[in-house]
Short mmCIF file of C-alpha atoms and ligand atoms in Angstrom, two decimals:
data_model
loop_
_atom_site.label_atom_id
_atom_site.label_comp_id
_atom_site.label_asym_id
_atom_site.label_seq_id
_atom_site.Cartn_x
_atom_site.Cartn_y
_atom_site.Cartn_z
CA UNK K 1 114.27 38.23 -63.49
CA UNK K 2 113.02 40.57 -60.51
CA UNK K 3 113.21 43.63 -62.63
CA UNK K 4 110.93 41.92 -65.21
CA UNK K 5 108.54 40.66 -62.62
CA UNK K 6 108.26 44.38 -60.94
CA UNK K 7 106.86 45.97 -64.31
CA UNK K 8 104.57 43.36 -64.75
CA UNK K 9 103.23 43.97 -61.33
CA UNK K 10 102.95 47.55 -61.73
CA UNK K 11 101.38 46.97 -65.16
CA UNK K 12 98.86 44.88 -63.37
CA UNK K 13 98.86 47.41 -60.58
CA UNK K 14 97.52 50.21 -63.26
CA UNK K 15 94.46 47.96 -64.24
CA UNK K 16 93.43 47.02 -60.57
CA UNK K 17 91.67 50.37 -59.09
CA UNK K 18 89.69 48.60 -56.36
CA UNK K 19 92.38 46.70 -54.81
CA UNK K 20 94.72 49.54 -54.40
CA UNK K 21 91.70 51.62 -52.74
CA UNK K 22 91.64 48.51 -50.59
CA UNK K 23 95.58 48.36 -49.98
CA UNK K 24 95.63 52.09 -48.76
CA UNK K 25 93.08 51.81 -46.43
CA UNK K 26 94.97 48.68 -45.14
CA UNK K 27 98.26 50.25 -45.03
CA UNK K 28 96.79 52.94 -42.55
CA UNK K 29 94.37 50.14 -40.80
CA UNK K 30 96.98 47.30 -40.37
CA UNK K 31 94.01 44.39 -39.84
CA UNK K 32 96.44 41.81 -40.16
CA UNK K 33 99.24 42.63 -37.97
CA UNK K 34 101.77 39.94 -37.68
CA UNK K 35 99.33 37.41 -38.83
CA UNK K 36 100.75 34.96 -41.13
CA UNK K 37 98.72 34.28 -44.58
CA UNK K 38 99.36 31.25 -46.07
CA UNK K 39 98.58 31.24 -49.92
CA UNK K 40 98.20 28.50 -52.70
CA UNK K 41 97.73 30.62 -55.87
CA UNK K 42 98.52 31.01 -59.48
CA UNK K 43 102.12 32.71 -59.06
CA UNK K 44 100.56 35.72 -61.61
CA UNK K 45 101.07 39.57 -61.99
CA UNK K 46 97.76 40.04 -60.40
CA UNK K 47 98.50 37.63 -57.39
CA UNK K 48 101.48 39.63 -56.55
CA UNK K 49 99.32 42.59 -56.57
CA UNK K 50 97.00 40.78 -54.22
CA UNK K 51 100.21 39.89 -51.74
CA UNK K 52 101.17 43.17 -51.54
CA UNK K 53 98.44 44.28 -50.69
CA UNK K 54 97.94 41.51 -47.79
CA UNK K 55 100.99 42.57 -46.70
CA UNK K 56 100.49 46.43 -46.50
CA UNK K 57 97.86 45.69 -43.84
CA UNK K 58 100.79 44.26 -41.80
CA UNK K 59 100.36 40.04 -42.84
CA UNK K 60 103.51 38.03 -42.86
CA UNK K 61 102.97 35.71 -46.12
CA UNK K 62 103.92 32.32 -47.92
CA UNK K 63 102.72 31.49 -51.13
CA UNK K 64 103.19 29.03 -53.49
CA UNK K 65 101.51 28.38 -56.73
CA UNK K 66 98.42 26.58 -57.55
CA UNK K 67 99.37 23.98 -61.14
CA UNK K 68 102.66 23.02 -61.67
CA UNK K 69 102.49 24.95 -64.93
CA UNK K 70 100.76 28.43 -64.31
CA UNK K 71 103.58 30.47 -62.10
CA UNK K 72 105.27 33.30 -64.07
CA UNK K 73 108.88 32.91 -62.75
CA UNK K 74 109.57 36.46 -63.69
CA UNK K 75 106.78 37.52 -60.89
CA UNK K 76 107.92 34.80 -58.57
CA UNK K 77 111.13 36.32 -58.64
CA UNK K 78 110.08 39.81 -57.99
CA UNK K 79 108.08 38.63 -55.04
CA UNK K 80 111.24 37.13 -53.57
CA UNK K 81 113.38 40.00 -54.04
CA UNK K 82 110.73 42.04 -52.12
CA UNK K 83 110.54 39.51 -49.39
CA UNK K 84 107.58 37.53 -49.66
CA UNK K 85 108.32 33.39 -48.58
CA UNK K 86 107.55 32.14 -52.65
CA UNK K 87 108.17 28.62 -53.17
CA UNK K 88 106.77 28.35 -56.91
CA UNK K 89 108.28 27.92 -60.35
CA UNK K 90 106.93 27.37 -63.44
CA UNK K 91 107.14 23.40 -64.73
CA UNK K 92 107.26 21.62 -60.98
CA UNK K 93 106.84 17.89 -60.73
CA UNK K 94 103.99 16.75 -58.98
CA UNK K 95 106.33 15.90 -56.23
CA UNK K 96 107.30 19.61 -56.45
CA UNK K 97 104.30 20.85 -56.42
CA UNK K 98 103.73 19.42 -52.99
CA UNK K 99 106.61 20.11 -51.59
CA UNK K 100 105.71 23.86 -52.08
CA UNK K 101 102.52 23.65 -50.40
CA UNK K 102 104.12 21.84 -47.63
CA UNK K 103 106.83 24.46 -47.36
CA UNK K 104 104.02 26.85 -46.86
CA UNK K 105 101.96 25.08 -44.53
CA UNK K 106 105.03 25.22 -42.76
CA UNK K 107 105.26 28.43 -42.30
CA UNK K 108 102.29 27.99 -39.40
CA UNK K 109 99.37 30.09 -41.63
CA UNK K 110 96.45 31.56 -39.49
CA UNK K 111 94.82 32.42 -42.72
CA UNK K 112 94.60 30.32 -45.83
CA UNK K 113 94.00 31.25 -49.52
CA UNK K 114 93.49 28.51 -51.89
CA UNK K 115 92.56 27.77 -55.81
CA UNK K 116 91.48 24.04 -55.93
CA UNK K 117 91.80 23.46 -52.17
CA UNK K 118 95.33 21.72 -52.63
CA UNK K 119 96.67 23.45 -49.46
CA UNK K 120 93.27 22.89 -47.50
CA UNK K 121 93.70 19.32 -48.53
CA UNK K 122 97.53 18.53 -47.57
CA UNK K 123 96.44 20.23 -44.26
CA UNK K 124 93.62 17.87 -43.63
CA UNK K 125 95.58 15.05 -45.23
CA UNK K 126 98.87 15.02 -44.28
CA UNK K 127 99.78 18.32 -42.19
CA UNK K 128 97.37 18.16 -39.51
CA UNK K 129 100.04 18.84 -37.42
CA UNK K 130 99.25 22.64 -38.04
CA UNK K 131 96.01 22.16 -38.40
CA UNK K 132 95.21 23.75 -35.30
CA UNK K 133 96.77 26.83 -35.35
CA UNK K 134 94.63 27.94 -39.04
CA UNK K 135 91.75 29.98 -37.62
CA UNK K 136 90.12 30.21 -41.58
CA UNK K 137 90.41 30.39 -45.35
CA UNK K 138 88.91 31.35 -48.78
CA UNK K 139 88.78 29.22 -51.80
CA UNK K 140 89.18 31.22 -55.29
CA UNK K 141 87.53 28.66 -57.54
CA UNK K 142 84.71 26.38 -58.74
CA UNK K 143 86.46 23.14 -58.31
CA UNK K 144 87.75 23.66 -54.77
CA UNK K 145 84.69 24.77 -53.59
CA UNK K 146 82.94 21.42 -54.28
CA UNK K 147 85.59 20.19 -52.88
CA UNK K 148 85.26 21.79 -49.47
CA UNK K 149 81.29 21.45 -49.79
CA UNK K 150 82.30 17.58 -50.01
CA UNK K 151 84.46 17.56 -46.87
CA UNK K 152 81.70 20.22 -44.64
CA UNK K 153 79.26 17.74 -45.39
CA UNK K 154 81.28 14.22 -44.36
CA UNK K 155 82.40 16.60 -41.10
CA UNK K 156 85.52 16.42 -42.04
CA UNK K 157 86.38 20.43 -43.08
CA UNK K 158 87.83 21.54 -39.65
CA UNK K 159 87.77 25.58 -40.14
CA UNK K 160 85.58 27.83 -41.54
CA UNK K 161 86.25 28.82 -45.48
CA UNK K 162 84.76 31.69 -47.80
CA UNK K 163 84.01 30.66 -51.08
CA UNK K 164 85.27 33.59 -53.56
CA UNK K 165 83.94 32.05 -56.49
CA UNK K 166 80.49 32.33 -55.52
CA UNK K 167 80.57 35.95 -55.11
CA UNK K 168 78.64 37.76 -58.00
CA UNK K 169 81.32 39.74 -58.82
CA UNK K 170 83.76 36.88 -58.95
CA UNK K 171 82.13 34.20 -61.30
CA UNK K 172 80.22 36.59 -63.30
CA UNK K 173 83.09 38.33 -64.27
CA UNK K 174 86.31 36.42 -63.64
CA UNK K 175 84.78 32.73 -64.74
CA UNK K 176 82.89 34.33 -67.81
CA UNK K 177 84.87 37.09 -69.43
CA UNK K 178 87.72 36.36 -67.81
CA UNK K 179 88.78 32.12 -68.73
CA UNK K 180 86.55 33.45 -71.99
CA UNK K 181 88.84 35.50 -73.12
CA UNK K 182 92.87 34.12 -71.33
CA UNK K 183 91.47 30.59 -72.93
CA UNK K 184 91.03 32.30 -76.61
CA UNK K 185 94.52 33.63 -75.99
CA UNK K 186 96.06 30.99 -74.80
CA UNK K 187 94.85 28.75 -77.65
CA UNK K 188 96.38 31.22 -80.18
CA UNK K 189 99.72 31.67 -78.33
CA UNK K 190 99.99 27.85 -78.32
CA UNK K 191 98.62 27.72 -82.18
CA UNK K 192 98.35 31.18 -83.75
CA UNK K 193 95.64 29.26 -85.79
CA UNK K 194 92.60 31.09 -87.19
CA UNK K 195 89.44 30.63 -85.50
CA UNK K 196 86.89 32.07 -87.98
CA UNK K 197 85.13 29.79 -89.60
CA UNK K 198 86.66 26.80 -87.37
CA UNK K 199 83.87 24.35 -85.41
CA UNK K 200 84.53 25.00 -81.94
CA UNK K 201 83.30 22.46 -79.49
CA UNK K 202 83.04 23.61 -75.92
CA UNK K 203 82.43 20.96 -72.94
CA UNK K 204 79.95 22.26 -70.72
CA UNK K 205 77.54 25.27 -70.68
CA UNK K 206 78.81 26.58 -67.24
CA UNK K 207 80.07 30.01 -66.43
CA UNK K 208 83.78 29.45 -67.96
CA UNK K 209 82.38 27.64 -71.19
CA UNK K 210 79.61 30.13 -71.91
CA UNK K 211 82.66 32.61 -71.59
CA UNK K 212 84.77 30.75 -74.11
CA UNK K 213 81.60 30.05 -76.38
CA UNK K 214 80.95 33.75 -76.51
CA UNK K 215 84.48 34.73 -77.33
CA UNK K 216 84.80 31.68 -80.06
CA UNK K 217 81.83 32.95 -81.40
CA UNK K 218 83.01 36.60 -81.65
CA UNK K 219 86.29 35.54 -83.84
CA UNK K 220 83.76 33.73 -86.02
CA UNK K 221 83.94 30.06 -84.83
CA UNK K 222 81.01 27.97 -85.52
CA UNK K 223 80.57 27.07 -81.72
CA UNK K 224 79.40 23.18 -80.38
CA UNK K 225 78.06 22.94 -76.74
CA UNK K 226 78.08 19.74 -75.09
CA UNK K 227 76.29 18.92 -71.76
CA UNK K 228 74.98 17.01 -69.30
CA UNK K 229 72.83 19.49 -67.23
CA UNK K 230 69.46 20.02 -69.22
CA UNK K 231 69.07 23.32 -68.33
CA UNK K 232 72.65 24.43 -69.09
CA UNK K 233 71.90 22.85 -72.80
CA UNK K 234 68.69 24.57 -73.63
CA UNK K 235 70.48 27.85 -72.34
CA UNK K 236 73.07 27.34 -74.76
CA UNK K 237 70.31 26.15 -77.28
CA UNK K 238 68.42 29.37 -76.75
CA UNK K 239 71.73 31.64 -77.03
CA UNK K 240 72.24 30.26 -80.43
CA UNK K 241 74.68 27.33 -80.12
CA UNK K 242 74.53 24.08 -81.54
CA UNK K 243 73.55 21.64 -78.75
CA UNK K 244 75.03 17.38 -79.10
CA UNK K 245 76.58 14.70 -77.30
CA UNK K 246 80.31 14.69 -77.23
CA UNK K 247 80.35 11.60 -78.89
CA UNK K 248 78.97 13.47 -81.91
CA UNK K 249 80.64 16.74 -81.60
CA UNK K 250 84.19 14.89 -81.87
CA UNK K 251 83.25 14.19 -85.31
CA UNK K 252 82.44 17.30 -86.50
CA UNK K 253 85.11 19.42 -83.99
CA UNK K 254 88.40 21.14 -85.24
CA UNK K 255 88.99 22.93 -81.75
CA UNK K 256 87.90 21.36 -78.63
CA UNK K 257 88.32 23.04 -75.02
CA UNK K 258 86.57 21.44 -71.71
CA UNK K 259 85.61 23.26 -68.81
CA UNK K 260 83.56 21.21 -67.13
CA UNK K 261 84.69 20.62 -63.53
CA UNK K 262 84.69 17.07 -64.15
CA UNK K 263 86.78 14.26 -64.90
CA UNK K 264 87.29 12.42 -68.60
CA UNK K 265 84.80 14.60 -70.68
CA UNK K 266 86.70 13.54 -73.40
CA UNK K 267 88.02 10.34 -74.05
CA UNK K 268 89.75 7.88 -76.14
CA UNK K 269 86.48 6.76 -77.84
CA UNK K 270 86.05 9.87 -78.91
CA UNK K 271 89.70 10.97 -79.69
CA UNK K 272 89.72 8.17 -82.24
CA UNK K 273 86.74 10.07 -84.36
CA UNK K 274 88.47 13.23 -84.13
CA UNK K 275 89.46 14.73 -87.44
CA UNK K 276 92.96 14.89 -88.90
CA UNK K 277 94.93 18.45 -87.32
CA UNK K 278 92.10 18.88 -84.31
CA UNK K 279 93.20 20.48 -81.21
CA UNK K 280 92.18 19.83 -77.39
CA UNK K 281 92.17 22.31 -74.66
CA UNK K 282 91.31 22.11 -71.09
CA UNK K 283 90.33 25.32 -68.92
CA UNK K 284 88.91 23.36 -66.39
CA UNK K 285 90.59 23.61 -63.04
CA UNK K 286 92.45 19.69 -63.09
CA UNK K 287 94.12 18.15 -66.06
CA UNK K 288 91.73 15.40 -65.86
CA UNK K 289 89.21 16.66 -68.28
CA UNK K 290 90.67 15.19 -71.40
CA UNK K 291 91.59 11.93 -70.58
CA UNK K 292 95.75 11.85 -70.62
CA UNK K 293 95.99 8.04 -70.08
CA UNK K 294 93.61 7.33 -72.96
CA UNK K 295 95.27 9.37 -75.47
CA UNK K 296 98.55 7.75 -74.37
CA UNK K 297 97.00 4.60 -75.67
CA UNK K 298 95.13 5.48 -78.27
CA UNK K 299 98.36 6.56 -79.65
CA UNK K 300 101.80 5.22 -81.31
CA UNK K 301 103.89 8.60 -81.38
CA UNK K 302 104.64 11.92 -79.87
CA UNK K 303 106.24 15.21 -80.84
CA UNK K 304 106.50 19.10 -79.57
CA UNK K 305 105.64 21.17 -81.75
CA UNK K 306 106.45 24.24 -80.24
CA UNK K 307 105.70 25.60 -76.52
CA UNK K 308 102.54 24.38 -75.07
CA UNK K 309 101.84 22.05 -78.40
CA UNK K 310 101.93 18.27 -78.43
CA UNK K 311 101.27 16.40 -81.64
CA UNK K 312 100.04 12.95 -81.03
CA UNK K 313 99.91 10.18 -83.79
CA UNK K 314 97.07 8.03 -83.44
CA UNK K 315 96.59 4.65 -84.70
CA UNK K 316 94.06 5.34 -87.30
CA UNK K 317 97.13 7.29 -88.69
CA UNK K 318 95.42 11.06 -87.96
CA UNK K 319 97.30 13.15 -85.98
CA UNK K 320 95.59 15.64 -83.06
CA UNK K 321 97.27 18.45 -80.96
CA UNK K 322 97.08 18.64 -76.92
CA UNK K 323 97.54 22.17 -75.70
CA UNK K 324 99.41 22.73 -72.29
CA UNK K 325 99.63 18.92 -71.30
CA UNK K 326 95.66 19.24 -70.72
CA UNK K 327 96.53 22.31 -68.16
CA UNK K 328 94.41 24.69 -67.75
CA UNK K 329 94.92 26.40 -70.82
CA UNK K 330 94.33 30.28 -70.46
CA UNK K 331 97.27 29.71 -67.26
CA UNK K 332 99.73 27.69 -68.79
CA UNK K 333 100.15 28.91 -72.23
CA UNK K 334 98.78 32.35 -71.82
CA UNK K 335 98.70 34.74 -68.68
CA UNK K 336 95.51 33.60 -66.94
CA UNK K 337 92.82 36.42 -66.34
CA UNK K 338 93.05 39.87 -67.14
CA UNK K 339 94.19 42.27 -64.57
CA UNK K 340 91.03 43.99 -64.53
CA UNK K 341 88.84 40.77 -63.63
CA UNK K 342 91.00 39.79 -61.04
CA UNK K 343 90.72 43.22 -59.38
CA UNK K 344 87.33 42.29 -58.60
CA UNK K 345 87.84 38.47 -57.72
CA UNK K 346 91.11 39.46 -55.35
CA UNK K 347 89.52 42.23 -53.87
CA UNK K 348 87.16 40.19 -52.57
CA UNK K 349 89.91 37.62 -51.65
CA UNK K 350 91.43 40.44 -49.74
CA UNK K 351 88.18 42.01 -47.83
CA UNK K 352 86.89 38.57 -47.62
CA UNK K 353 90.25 37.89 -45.15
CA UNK K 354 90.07 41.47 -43.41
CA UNK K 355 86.70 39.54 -42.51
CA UNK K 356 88.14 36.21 -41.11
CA UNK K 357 90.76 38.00 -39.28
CA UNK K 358 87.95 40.05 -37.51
CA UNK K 359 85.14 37.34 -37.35
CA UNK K 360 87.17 34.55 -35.31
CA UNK K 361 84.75 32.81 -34.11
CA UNK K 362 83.08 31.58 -37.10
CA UNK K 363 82.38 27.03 -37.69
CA UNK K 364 84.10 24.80 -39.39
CA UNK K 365 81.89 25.20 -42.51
CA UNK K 366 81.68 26.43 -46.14
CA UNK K 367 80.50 30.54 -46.60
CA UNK K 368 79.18 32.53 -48.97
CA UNK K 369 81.04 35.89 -49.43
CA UNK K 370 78.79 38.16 -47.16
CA UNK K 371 76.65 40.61 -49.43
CA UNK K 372 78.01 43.91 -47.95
CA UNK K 373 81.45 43.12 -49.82
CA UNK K 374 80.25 41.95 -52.87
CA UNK K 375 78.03 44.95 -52.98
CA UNK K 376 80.72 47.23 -52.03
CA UNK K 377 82.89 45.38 -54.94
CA UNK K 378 80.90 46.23 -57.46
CA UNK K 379 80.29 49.74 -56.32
CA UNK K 380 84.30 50.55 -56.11
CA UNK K 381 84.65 48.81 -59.35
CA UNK K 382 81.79 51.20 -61.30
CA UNK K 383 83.22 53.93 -59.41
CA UNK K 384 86.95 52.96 -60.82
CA UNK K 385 85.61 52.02 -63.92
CA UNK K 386 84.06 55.71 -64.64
CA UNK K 387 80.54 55.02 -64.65
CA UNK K 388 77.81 56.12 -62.55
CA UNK K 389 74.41 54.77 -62.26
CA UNK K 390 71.13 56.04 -60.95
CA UNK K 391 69.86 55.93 -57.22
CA UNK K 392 66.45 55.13 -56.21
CA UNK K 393 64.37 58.19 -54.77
CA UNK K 394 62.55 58.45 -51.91
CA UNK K 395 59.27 57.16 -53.52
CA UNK K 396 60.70 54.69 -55.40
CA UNK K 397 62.06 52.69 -52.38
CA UNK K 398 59.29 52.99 -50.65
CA UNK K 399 56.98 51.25 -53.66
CA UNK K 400 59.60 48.62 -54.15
CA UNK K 401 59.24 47.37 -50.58
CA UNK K 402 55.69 47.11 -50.14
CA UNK K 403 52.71 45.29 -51.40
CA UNK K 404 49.95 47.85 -50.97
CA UNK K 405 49.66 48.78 -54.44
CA UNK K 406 48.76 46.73 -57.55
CA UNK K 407 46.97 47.32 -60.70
CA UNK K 408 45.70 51.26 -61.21
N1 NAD H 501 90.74 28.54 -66.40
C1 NAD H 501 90.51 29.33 -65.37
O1 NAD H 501 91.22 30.31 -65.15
C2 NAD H 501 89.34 29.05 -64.50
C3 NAD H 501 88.66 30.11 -63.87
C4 NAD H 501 87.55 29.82 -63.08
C5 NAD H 501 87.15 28.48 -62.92
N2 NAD H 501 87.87 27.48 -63.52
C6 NAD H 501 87.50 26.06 -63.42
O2 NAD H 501 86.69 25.73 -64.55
C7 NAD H 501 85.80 24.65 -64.22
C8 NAD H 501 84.37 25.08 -64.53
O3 NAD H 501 84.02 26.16 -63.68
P1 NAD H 501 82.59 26.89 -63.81
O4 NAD H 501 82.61 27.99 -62.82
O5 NAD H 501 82.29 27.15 -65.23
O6 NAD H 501 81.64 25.70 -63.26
P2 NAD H 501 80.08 25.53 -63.46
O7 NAD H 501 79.64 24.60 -62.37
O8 NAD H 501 79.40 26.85 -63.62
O9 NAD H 501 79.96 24.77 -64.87
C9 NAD H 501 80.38 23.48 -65.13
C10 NAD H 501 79.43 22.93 -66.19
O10 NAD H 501 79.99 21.71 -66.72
C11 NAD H 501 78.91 20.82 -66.93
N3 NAD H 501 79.40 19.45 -67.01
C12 NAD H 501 79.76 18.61 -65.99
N4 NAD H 501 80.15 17.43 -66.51
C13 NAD H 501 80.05 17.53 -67.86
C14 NAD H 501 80.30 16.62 -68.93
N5 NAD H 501 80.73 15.37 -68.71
N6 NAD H 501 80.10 17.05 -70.20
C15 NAD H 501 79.65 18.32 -70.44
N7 NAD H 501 79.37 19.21 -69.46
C16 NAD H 501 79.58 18.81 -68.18
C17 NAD H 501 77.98 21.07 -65.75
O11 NAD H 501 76.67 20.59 -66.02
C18 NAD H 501 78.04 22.58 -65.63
O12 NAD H 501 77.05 23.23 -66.40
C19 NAD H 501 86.09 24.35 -62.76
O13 NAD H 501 87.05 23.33 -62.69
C20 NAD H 501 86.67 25.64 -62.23
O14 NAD H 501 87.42 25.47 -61.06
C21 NAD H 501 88.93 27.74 -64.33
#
């Protein structure tokens, strides 16, 4: 399968300008010499593209993969062949699925990279055995950073971790066009039903579900937005969605995708007012979203329909479809983010532990992605992209930055 893997790399490789200006100034650099990077990813084209590019500045690397369901095997395979530690495989138990993370941890990592804080977790839970030796980390998305926030603020976080996703050119991009448009696609890979004209119910008006309400709404969806944040509803109120409880939305829903962060958005209550045919879809980062044990017993059979398509029979005789066991959907059934979105969301992985390896003396806390590299993101990215912008002049700096004058 290496062969496979390797031209899906390079294909990603072609869409990723900024991280391969980044790679060839760390090939010449070397800013991680012999340090070993210990990752807990999705096993995607685009990670592999982030490894190698780790590894040109001289790192020594583990990674394993970040859901049981989202590794690419093919890409997995090719990172093996070119001798990168990969313990990941697409459809791991959860025992599995541990096992990986502890097969990296023991590896000794000086530098983590995480996407849900799995690996930060098994190190504070069960590995602190190597504890020690981890000097700092990043976290990649939404969910792990609350995570981490959650453990800084008990004390109990023991190195220092930048959060990724709160860069602007991470969550603005990657958590809005990006799960907007892998979640579309991995809905119609699992369906190939037709959206126009469908109601659409998204859970949660956050930067993933205003992506995926967009993109419904651009195939011609009649998009739903349920919340519980009252600013996040009269956003999505004021950008032309329809705003109700999910409790009502179930009713009226054919397609329903969460992405919420949170834990049983939808649940058997509301499963039992679904329509006849609807489908559910998580893009959230946990399969908890949709609640699994309450469809379980809400209903009296279960078939697969095809790959990443689960019909369940419900009591009340109607039948509803889960997508990707309630996996994040856009991972499991499609290929996760475009290459192009992840440029910008692993470049700053990769500057963003260029940094740790320099700053060493940094607290056991929670950081923000210093401004300088999300700055200098978005620059290379404009500059890769083709497009140039305008530059303040000399006069127009100066008025910007002080308060002398007003009204003429
Ligand atoms: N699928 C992917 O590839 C991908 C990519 C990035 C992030 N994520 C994950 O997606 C999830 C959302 O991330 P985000 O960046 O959009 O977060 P966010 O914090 O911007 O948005 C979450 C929104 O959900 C709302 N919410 C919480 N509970 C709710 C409920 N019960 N009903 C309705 N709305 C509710 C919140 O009020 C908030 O507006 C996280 O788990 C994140 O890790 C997935």
């Amino acid at each position: 399968m290496a062969s496979e893997g390797e031209l899906l790399v390079e294909w990603a490789e072609k869409h990723m300008p900024v991280l391969d200006q980044i790679k060839q100034r760390f090939e010449k650099e070397k800013p991680f010499d012999s340090l070993t990077i210990g990752a807990c990813l999705h096993v995607t084209k685009e990670t592999a593209v982030l490894m190698e590019t780790l590894r040109a500045g001289g790192a020594k690397i583990a990674v394993c993969g970040s859901n049981p369901l989202s590794t690419q095997d093919e890409v997995a395979a090719f990172l093996a062949k070119s001798g990168i530690s990969v313990y990941a495989w697409r459809g791991e138990t959860t025992e599995e699925y541990y096992w990986c993370i502890n097969k990296v941890i023991d590896q000794k990592p000086v530098i983590t990279l995480d996407d849900g804080a799995d690996l930060v977790g098994t190190l504070h839970a069960s590995r602190k055995d190597v504890l020690n030796t981890v000097r700092g980390g990043t976290e990649e998305t939404t969910t792990g950073v609350i995570r981490l926030k959650a453990m800084s603020e008990k004390g109990e976080l023991k190195y220092p971790i930048i959060a990724v996703n709160d860069a602007y050119t991470k969550y603005l991009f990657d958590n809005r066009y990006g799960t907007g448009q892998s979640t579309l696609d991995g809905i119609l890979r699992a369906t190939n039903v037709l959206v126009a004209g469908k109601r659409f119910v998204v859970c949660g008006y956050g930067w993933c579900a205003r992506g995926i309400a967009l993109r419904a709404r651009g195939l011609g969806a009649q998009v739903i937005v349920t919340e519980v944040n009252p600013l996040r509803a009269l956003e999505a109120l004021m950008d032309g969605f329809q705003v109700m409880p999910i409790a009502d939305a179930a009713e009226q829903g054919d397609i329903f995708v969460t992405a919420t962060g949170n834990i049983n958005v939808i649940r058997k209550e509301h499963m039992l007012k679904m329509r006849d045919g609807a489908l559910l879809a998580n893009s959230g980062h946990f399969n908890v979203e949709i609640s699994l044990s309450g469809l379980a017993e809400i209903s009296i059979k279960k078939r697969t329909i095809r790959s990443n398509l689960e019909e369940y029979t419900l009591r009340n005789g109607r039948k509803i479809y889960l997508l990707a066991e309630g996996r994040l959907v856009n991972l499991a059934s499609a290929e996760g983010h475009p290459s192009e979105v992840m440029d910008m969301s692993f470049s700053n992985q990769a500057l963003c532990v260029e940094y740790l390896a320099k700053n060493t003396c940094m607290r056991a806390d929670v950081y923000n992605v210093p401004k300088e590299i999300d700055e200098l993101v978005a620059r290379l990215k404009l500059i890769g992209t083709g497009v140039r912008i305008d530059e303040m002049t000399g006069e127009q700096k100066e008025y910007i930055s002080s308060w002398k004058s007003g009204t003429i």
